[in-house]
PDB file of C-alpha atoms in Angstrom:
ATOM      1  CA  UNK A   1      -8.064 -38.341   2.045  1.00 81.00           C
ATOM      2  CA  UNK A   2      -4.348 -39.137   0.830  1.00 87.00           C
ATOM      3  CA  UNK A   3      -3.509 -42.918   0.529  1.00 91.00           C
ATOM      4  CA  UNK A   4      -0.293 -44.562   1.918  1.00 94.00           C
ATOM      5  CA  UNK A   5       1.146 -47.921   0.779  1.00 96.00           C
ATOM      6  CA  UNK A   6       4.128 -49.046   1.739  1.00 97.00           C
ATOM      7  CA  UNK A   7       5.894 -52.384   0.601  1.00 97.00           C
ATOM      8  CA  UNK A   8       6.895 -54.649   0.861  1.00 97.00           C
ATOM      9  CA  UNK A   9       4.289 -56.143   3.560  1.00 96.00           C
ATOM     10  CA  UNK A  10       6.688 -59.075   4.722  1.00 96.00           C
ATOM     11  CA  UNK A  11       9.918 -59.170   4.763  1.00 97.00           C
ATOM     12  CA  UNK A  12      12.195 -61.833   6.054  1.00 97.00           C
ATOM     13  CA  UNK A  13      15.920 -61.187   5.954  1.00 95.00           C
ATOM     14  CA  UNK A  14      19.401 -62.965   7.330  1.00 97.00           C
ATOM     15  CA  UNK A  15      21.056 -61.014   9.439  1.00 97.00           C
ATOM     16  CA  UNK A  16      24.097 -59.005   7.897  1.00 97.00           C
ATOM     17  CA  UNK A  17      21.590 -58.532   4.735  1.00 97.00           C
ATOM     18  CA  UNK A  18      20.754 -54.495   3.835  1.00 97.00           C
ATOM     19  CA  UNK A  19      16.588 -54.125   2.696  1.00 96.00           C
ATOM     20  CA  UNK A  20      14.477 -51.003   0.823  1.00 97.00           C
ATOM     21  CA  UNK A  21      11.300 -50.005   2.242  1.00 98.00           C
ATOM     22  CA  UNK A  22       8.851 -48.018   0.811  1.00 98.00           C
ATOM     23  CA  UNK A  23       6.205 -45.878   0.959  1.00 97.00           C
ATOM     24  CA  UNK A  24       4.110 -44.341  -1.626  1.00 97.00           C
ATOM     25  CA  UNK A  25       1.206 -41.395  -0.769  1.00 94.00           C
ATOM     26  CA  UNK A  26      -1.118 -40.138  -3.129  1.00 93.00           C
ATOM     27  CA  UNK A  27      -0.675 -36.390  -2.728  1.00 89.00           C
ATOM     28  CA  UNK A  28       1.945 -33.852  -2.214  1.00 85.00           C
ATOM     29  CA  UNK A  29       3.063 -33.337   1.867  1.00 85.00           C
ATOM     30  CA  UNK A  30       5.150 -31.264   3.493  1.00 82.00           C
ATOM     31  CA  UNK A  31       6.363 -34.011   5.984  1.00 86.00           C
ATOM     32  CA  UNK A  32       6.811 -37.585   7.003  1.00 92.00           C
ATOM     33  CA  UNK A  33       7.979 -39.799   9.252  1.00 93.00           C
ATOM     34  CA  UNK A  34       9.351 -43.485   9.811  1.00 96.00           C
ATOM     35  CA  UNK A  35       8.633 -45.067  12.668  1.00 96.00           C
ATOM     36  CA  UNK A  36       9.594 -48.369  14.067  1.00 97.00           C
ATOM     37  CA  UNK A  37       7.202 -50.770  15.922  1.00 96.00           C
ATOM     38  CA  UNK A  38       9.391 -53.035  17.792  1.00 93.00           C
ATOM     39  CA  UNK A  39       8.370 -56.561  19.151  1.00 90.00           C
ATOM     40  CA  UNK A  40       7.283 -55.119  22.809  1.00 90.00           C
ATOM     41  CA  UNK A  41       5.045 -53.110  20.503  1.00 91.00           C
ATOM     42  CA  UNK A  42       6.543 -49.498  21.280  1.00 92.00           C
ATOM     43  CA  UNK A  43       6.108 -46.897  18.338  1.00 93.00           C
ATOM     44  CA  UNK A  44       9.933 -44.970  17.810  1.00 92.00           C
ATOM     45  CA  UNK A  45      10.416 -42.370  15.714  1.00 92.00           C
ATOM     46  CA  UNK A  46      12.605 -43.098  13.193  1.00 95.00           C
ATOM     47  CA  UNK A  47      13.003 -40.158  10.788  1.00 93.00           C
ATOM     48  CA  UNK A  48      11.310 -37.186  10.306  1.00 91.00           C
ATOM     49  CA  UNK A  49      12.294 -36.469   6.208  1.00 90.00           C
ATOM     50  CA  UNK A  50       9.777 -34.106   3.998  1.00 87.00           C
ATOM     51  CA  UNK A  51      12.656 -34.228   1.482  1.00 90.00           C
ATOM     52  CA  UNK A  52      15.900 -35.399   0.645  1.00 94.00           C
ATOM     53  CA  UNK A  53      17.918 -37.542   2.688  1.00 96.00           C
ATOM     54  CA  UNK A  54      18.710 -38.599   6.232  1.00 95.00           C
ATOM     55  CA  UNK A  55      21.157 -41.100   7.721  1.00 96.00           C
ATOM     56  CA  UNK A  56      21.173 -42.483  11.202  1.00 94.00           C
ATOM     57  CA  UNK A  57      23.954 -45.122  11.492  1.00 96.00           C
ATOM     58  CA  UNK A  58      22.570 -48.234   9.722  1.00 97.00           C
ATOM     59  CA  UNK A  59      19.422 -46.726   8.724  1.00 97.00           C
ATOM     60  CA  UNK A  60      19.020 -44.067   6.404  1.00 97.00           C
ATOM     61  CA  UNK A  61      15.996 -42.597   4.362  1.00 97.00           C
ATOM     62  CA  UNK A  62      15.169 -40.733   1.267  1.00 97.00           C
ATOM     63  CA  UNK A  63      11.638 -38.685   0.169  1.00 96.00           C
ATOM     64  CA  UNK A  64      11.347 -37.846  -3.193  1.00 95.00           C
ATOM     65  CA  UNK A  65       8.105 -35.431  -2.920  1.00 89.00           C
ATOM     66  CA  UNK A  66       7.551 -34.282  -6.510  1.00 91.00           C
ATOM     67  CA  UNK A  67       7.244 -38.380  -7.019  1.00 94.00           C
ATOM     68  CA  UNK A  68       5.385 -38.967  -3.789  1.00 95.00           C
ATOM     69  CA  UNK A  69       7.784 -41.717  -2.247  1.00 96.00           C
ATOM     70  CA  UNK A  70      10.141 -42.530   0.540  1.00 97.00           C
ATOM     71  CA  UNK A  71      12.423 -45.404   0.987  1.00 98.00           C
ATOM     72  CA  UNK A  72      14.333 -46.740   3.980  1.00 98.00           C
ATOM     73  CA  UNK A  73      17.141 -48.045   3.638  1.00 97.00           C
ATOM     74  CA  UNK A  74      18.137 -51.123   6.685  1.00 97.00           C
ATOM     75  CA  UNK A  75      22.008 -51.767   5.894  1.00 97.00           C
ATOM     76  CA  UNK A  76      24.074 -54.360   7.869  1.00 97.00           C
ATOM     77  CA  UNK A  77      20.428 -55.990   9.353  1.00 97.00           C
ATOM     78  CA  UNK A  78      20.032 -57.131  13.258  1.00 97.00           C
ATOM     79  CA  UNK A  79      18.009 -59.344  14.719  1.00 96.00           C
ATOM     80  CA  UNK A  80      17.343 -55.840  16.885  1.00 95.00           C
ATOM     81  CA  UNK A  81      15.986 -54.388  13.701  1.00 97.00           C
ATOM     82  CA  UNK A  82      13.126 -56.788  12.906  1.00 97.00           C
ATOM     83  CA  UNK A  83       9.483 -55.485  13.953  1.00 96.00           C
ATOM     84  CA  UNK A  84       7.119 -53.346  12.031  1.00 97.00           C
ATOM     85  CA  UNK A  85       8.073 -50.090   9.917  1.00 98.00           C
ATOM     86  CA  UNK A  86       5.249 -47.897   9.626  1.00 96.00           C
ATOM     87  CA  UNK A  87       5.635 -44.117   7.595  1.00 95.00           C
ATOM     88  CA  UNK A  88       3.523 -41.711   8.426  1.00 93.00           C
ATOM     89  CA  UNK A  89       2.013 -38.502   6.140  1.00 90.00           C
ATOM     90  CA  UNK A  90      -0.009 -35.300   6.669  1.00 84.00           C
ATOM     91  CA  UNK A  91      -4.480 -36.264   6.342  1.00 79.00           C
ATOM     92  CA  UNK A  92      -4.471 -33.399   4.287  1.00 71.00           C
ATOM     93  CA  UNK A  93      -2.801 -30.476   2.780  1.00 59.00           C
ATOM     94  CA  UNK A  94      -0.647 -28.574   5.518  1.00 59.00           C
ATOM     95  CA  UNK A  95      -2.383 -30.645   8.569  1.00 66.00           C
ATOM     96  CA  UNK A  96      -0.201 -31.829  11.090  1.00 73.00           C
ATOM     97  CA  UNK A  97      -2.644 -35.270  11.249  1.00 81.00           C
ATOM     98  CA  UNK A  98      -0.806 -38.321  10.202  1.00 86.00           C
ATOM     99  CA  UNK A  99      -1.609 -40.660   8.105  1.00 89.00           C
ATOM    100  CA  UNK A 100      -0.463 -44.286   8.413  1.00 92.00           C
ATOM    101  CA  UNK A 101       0.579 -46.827   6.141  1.00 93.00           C
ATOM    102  CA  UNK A 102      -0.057 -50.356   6.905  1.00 93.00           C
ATOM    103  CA  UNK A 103       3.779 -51.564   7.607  1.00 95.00           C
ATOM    104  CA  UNK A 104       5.956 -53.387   6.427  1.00 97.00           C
ATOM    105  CA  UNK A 105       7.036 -56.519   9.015  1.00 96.00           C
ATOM    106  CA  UNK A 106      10.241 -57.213   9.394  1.00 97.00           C
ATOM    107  CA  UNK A 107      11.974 -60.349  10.119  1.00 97.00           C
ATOM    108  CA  UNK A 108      15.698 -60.758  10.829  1.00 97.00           C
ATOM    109  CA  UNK A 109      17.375 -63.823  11.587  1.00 96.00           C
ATOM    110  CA  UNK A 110      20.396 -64.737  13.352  1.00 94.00           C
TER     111      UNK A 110
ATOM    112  CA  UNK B   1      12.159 -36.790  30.603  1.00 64.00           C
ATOM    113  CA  UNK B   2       8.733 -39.099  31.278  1.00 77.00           C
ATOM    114  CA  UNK B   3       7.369 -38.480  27.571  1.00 94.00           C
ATOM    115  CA  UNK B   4       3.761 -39.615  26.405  1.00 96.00           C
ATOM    116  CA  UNK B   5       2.631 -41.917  29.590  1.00 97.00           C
ATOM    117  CA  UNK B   6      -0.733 -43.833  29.424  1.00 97.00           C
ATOM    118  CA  UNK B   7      -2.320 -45.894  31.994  1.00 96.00           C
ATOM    119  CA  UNK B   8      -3.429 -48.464  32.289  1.00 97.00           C
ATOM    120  CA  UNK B   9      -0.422 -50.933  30.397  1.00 95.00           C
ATOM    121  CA  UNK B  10      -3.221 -53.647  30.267  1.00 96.00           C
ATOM    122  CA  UNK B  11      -6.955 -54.043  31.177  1.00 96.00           C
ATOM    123  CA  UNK B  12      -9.844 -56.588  30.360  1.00 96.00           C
ATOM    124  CA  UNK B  13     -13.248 -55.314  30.306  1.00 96.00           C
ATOM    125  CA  UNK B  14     -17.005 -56.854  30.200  1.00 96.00           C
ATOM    126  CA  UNK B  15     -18.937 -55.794  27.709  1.00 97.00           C
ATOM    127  CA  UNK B  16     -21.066 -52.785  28.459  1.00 96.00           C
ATOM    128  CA  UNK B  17     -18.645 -51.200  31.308  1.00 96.00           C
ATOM    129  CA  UNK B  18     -16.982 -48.450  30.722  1.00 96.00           C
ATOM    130  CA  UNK B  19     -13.451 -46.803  31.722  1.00 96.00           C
ATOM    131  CA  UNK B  20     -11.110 -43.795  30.811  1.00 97.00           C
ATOM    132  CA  UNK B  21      -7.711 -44.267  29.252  1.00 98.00           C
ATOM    133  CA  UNK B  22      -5.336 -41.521  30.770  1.00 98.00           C
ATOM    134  CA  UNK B  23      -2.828 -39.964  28.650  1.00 98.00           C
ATOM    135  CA  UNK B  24      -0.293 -37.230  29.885  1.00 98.00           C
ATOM    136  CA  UNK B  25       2.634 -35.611  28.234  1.00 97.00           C
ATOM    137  CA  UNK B  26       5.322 -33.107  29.734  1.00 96.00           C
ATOM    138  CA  UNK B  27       6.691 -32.192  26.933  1.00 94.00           C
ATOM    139  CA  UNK B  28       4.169 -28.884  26.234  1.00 93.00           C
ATOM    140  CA  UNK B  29       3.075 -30.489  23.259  1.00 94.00           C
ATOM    141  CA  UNK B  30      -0.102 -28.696  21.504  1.00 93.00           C
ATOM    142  CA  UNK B  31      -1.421 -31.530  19.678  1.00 93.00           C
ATOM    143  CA  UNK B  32      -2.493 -34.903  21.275  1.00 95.00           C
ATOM    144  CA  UNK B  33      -3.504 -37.621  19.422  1.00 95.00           C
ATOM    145  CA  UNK B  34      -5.615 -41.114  20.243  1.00 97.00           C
ATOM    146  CA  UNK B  35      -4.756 -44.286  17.652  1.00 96.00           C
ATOM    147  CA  UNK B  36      -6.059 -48.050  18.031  1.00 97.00           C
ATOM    148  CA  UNK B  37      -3.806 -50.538  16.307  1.00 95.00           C
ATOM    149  CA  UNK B  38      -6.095 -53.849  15.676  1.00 93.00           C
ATOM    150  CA  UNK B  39      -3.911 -57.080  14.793  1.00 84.00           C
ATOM    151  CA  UNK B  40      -1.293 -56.961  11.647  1.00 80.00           C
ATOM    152  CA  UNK B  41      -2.817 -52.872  11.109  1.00 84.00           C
ATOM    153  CA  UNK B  42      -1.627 -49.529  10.994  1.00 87.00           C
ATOM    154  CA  UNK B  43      -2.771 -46.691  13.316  1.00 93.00           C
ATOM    155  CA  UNK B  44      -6.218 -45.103  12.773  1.00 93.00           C
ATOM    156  CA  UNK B  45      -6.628 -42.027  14.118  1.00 93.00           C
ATOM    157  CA  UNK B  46      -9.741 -41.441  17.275  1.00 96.00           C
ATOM    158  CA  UNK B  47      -9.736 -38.281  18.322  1.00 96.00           C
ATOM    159  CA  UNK B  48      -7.151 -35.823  18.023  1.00 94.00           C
ATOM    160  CA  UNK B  49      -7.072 -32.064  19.631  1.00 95.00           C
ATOM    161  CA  UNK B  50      -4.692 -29.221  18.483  1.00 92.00           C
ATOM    162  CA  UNK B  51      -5.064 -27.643  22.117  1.00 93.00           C
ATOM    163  CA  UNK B  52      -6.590 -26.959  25.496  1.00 95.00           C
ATOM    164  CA  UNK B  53     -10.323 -26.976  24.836  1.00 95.00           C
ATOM    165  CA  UNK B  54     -10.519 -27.920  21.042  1.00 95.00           C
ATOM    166  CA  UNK B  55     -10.377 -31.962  20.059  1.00 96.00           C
ATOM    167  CA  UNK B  56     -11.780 -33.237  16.920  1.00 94.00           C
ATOM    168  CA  UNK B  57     -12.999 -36.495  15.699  1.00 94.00           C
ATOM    169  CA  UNK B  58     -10.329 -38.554  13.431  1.00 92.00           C
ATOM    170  CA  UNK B  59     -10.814 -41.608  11.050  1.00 90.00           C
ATOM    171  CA  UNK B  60     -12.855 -43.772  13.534  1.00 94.00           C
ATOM    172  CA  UNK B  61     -14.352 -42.118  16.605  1.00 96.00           C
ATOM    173  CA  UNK B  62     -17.783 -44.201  16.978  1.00 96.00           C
ATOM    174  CA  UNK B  63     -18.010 -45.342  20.912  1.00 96.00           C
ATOM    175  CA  UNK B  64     -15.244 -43.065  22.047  1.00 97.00           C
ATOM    176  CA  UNK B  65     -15.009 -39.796  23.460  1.00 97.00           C
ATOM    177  CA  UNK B  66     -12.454 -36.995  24.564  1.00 97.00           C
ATOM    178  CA  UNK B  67     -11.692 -34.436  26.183  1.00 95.00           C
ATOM    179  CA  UNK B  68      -8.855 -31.712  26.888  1.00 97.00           C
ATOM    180  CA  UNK B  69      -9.093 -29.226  29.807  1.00 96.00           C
ATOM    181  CA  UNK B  70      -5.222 -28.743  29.990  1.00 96.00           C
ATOM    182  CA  UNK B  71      -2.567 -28.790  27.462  1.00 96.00           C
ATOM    183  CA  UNK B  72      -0.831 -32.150  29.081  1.00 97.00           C
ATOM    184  CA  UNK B  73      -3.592 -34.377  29.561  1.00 97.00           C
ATOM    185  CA  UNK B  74      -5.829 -36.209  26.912  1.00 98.00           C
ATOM    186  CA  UNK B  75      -8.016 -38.716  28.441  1.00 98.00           C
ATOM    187  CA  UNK B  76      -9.977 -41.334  25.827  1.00 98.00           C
ATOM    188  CA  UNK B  77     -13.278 -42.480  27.197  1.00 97.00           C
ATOM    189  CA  UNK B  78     -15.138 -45.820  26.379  1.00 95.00           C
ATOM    190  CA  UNK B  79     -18.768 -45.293  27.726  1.00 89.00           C
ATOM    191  CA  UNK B  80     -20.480 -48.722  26.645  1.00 94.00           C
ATOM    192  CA  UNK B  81     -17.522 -51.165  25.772  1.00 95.00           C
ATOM    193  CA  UNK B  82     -17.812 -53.497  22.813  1.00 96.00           C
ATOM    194  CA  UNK B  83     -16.203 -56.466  21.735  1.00 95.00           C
ATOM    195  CA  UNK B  84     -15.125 -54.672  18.620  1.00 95.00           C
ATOM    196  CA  UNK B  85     -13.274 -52.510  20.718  1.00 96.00           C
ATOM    197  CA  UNK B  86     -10.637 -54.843  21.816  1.00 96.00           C
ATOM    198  CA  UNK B  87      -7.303 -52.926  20.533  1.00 97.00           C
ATOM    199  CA  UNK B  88      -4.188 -51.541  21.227  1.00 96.00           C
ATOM    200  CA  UNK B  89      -4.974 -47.825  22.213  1.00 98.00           C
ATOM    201  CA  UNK B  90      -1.518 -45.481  21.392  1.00 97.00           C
ATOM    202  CA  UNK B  91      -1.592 -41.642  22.671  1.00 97.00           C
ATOM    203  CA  UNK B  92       0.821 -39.612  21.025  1.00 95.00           C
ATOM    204  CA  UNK B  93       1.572 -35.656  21.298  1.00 94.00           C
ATOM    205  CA  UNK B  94       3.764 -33.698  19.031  1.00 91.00           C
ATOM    206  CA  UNK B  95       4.380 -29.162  19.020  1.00 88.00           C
ATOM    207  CA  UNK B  96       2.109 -29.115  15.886  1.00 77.00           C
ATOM    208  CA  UNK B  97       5.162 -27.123  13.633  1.00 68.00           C
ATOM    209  CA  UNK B  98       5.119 -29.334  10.360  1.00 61.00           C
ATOM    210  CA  UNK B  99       8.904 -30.027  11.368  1.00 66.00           C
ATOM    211  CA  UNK B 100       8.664 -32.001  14.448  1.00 76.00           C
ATOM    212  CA  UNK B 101       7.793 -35.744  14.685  1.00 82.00           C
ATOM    213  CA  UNK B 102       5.407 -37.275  17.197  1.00 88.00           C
ATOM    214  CA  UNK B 103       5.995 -39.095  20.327  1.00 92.00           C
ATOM    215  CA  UNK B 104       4.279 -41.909  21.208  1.00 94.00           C
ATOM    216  CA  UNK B 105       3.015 -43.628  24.237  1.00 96.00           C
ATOM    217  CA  UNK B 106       3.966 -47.599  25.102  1.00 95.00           C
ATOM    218  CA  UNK B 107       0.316 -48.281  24.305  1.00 96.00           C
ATOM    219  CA  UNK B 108      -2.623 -49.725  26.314  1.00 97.00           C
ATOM    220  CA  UNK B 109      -3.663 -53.103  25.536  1.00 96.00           C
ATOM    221  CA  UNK B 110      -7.869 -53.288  26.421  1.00 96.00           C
ATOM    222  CA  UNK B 111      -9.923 -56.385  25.806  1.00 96.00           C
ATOM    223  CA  UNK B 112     -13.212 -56.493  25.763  1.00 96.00           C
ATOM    224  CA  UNK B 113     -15.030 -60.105  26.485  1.00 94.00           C
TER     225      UNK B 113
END
């Protein structure tokens, strides 16, 4: 099945900094998403972005498909914004079964 | 709008009972999906079903099963519990068009001692 790693695993930032996720899969899709795990442990759906790019106040993410990446982009951090970043990609050709990567945990300061 | 709901929040269990995680969505999603998060992990997929009737195993469906008589419940049975089983179970649904994300659950956090 495809393969999704996303980096970095940790990351520890002071607030006000701006951070690049990313996530990597090892065969063409036709979506993904990013989804936040925040401390409580609830799953939010951050983007959904097969290509190009999509902002959301602070946050904002680009796929690259023919390369088979995605960053997220954290600008301006919060303490709010630390928790775990998962993306998410199809099992298999056109399925509509996700994927996961393993996060990335974020940390944010005050 | 109530979402993915799942009951119970939070449940211990000896080994060898069993019980039935409930998940419900009112969204008339057609897929519904069953994840277990163990600690510092991603999701791993259960179960999954694409509709009423039809379910399918995912990445790691040993001691679990499913089943789907109606399009807004998706209940995730643990026959003979295990300690290997102690998780965080997520339900999530989503319409099954390759353009529209999933929604998740708040999770149901089962230990097994």
């Amino acid at each position: 099945g495809i393969q999704v790693e996303q980096s970095p695993p940790d990351l520890i930032l002071q607030e006000g900094a701006n951070s690049t996720l990313r996530c990597n899969f090892s065969d063409s899709v036709n979506n993904l998403q990013w989804f936040h795990q925040n401390p409580w442990g609830q799953l939010i759906n951050l983007f959904y972005i097969p290509s190009g790019t999509k902002q959301n106040g602070r946050l904002s993410a680009t796929t690259v498909a023919t390369e088979r990446y995605s960053l997220l982009y954290i600008s301006s951090s919060q303490t709010t914004d630390s928790g775990v970043y998962f993306c998410a990609v199809p099992s298999s050709g056109g399925s509509y079964i996700p994927t996961f990567g393993r996060g990335t945990s974020l940390i944010v300061h005050p | 709008n109530a979402g993915v709901t799942q009951t119970p929040k939070f449940r211990i269990l000896k080994i060898g009972q069993s019980m039935t995680l409930q998940c419900a969505q009112d969204m008339n999603h057609n897929y519904m999906y069953w994840y277990r998060q163990d600690p510092g992990m991603g999701l791993k997929l259960i179960y999954y079903s694409v509709g009423a009737g039809i379910t399918d195993k995912g990445e790691v469906p040993n001691g679990y099963n499913v089943s789907r008589s109606t399009t807004e419940y998706f209940p995730l049975r643990l026959e003979l519990a295990a300690p290997s089983q102690t998780s965080v179970y997520f339900c999530a649904s989503s319409p099954g068009n390759s353009n529209q994300p999933q929604h998740f659950g708040d999770g149901t956090r089962l230990s097994i001692l």
